[in-house]
XYZ file of C-alpha atoms in Angstrom:
223
model
C -12.823 80.467 -84.645
C -15.109 81.047 -87.635
C -18.301 78.997 -87.271
C -20.730 81.412 -88.882
C -23.791 82.134 -86.761
C -24.046 78.616 -85.340
C -24.055 78.273 -81.524
C -21.124 76.000 -80.796
C -19.479 75.002 -77.542
C -15.826 73.981 -77.935
C -14.241 71.627 -75.465
C -10.640 70.449 -75.156
C -10.272 67.064 -73.517
C -7.209 65.098 -72.517
C -9.358 61.940 -72.445
C -10.829 62.336 -75.943
C -9.309 60.039 -78.562
C -11.000 61.624 -81.539
C -12.977 64.695 -82.543
C -16.672 64.352 -81.687
C -19.770 66.358 -82.390
C -23.172 66.268 -80.721
C -26.197 68.457 -80.249
C -27.162 69.649 -76.777
C -30.976 69.844 -77.032
C -31.381 71.872 -73.842
C -28.724 74.524 -74.479
C -29.589 74.348 -78.190
C -26.066 74.309 -79.453
C -23.544 72.013 -81.043
C -20.877 70.609 -78.740
C -17.470 69.837 -80.284
C -15.014 67.881 -78.161
C -11.407 68.022 -79.364
C -8.410 65.913 -78.299
C -5.486 68.005 -77.136
C -3.518 66.954 -80.225
C -6.049 68.434 -82.666
C -5.274 71.785 -84.206
C -7.946 74.495 -84.317
C -7.760 74.471 -88.101
C -8.622 70.746 -88.270
C -11.472 71.251 -85.812
C -12.836 74.155 -87.849
C -12.703 72.054 -91.018
C -14.524 69.254 -89.209
C -17.344 71.575 -88.162
C -17.543 73.099 -91.635
C -17.914 69.645 -93.165
C -20.833 68.908 -90.823
C -22.492 72.336 -91.068
C -25.583 71.057 -92.853
C -26.075 68.284 -90.275
C -25.720 70.834 -87.421
C -28.224 73.215 -88.980
C -30.742 70.466 -89.614
C -30.506 69.055 -86.067
C -30.810 72.505 -84.436
C -33.781 73.385 -86.663
C -35.516 70.111 -85.730
C -35.413 70.756 -81.955
C -38.858 71.261 -80.437
C -39.563 74.840 -79.447
C -39.853 75.768 -75.798
C -43.268 77.057 -74.696
C -43.512 80.827 -75.069
C -44.373 82.592 -71.843
C -45.965 85.744 -73.213
C -49.360 87.437 -72.730
C -52.276 85.579 -74.373
C -50.234 82.393 -74.703
C -51.967 79.217 -73.515
C -50.013 76.679 -71.464
C -50.942 73.344 -69.903
C -50.257 73.021 -66.178
C -51.319 69.916 -64.324
C -53.631 68.941 -67.169
C -55.435 72.297 -67.213
C -55.168 74.815 -69.997
C -54.315 78.267 -68.685
C -54.133 81.507 -70.657
C -51.509 84.053 -69.625
C -52.525 87.677 -69.121
C -50.676 90.799 -68.011
C -52.003 93.522 -65.763
C -49.303 96.070 -64.814
C -51.544 97.514 -62.086
C -52.168 94.208 -60.355
C -50.379 94.129 -57.016
C -50.154 90.356 -56.743
C -47.280 88.801 -58.757
C -49.625 86.103 -60.050
C -53.354 85.473 -59.739
C -55.001 82.324 -61.062
C -58.749 82.526 -61.668
C -60.289 79.520 -63.414
C -58.294 79.195 -66.617
C -56.817 82.730 -66.498
C -53.409 83.431 -64.976
C -52.828 87.185 -64.568
C -49.282 88.398 -63.959
C -48.813 91.771 -62.305
C -46.015 94.294 -62.451
C -43.691 95.361 -65.210
C -43.741 93.399 -68.442
C -40.027 92.697 -68.238
C -40.732 90.505 -65.188
C -43.599 88.655 -66.870
C -41.714 85.470 -67.811
C -39.872 85.270 -64.500
C -43.132 85.497 -62.564
C -44.827 82.890 -64.751
C -41.934 80.500 -64.148
C -42.027 81.133 -60.384
C -45.752 80.425 -60.335
C -45.381 77.175 -62.310
C -42.526 75.927 -60.132
C -44.530 76.681 -56.986
C -47.576 74.826 -58.350
C -45.420 71.889 -59.356
C -43.935 71.632 -55.857
C -47.489 71.413 -54.444
C -49.007 69.031 -57.005
C -46.281 66.552 -57.963
C -45.381 64.942 -54.596
C -48.966 63.780 -53.849
C -49.184 62.257 -57.324
C -45.973 60.329 -56.731
C -47.211 59.206 -53.320
C -50.347 57.758 -54.923
C -48.205 55.690 -57.321
C -46.019 54.598 -54.402
C -49.071 53.193 -52.620
C -50.089 51.277 -55.730
C -46.553 49.937 -56.193
C -46.108 49.068 -52.536
C -42.915 51.097 -52.112
C -41.881 53.846 -49.708
C -39.743 56.787 -50.817
C -38.051 58.479 -47.866
C -38.572 61.976 -49.302
C -39.909 63.680 -52.415
C -38.577 66.958 -53.747
C -39.054 69.022 -56.885
C -35.934 70.206 -58.680
C -34.786 72.188 -61.667
C -32.616 69.589 -63.420
C -31.891 70.412 -67.050
C -30.909 66.938 -68.235
C -33.270 64.499 -66.532
C -36.893 64.168 -65.499
C -36.263 62.584 -62.161
C -33.838 60.653 -60.011
C -33.902 58.112 -57.212
C -31.108 57.910 -54.626
C -30.174 54.757 -52.746
C -31.452 56.495 -49.646
C -34.956 56.435 -51.147
C -35.003 60.147 -51.897
C -36.814 60.923 -55.180
C -36.337 64.106 -57.144
C -38.957 65.153 -59.703
C -38.333 67.765 -62.377
C -40.841 70.572 -61.883
C -41.529 70.566 -65.650
C -43.397 67.262 -65.257
C -46.446 69.386 -64.461
C -46.330 70.706 -68.045
C -46.549 67.338 -69.800
C -49.543 65.037 -70.386
C -50.678 63.094 -67.324
C -49.859 59.705 -68.823
C -46.251 60.714 -69.561
C -45.900 62.199 -66.096
C -47.206 58.931 -64.632
C -44.552 56.980 -66.560
C -41.716 59.132 -65.203
C -42.951 58.759 -61.658
C -43.375 55.004 -61.969
C -39.907 54.764 -63.520
C -38.306 56.475 -60.551
C -40.323 54.506 -57.998
C -39.282 51.279 -59.703
C -35.701 52.090 -58.781
C -36.662 51.524 -55.144
C -37.034 47.859 -56.076
C -34.358 47.600 -58.813
C -31.596 50.158 -58.574
C -30.504 49.660 -62.172
C -31.960 49.414 -65.673
C -31.892 45.650 -65.893
C -34.531 43.539 -67.677
C -36.078 42.949 -64.234
C -36.353 46.725 -63.754
C -38.170 47.216 -67.062
C -40.527 44.318 -66.331
C -41.338 45.997 -63.012
C -42.024 49.315 -64.775
C -44.265 47.644 -67.371
C -46.198 45.871 -64.631
C -47.503 49.278 -63.574
C -47.166 51.129 -66.867
C -47.509 48.754 -69.868
C -47.359 51.559 -72.478
C -43.956 52.859 -71.447
C -42.589 53.058 -74.990
C -45.317 55.487 -76.032
C -44.390 57.724 -73.096
C -40.696 57.433 -73.961
C -41.435 58.410 -77.548
C -43.298 61.485 -76.353
C -40.354 62.513 -74.212
C -37.950 62.055 -77.135
C -40.133 64.204 -79.373
C -41.179 66.947 -76.980
C -38.921 66.708 -73.935
C -36.143 68.968 -75.130
C -38.610 71.822 -75.577
C -39.732 71.590 -71.941
C -36.179 71.223 -70.631
C -35.192 74.400 -72.450
C -37.840 76.306 -70.511
C -36.605 78.422 -67.625
């Protein structure tokens, strides 16, 4: 199907009642869902009619952090500059604000990601535990995951998952996400009572939500 150079994912659905179009901010592509009764020609015409909207939405997506030498990233509230040393034996070496990646340059990004995920797994659970003490709740377990569509989750068993990318965002936004998930241990829903509970421990939740709406897609596209 001719869609120019636009990244588009086409889906046929027996449940769809009409043609729909949305932007996937993580995969950075348009998603078109077509009822089985729709012809490809009609679907192509639909996309063509919305081509300007698609281009504008894709162009407006926040960029993912670039993991290249001399780039500065923020990890757990510390600015770190990335460096490459092909002769360094260690895959990654952090010294003060300098993170040096060893080995071939084609493994640079992979090794930076591995380092950040490892650091997140060490740093995030204790931060959540501190909030749990303040909130008087008791998660049964805390894990770091690689979800691409959410920042965290809370199971009825009390298990809390935190997206490793939380370590890349400002502390206040990270605090909001953690408090949000812990609040589900008291209210397993998004009822008014749940939001009152969140705001009891994080009154400025809307500012954090706005930050996530503006910058979150860029972080989720990373790795």
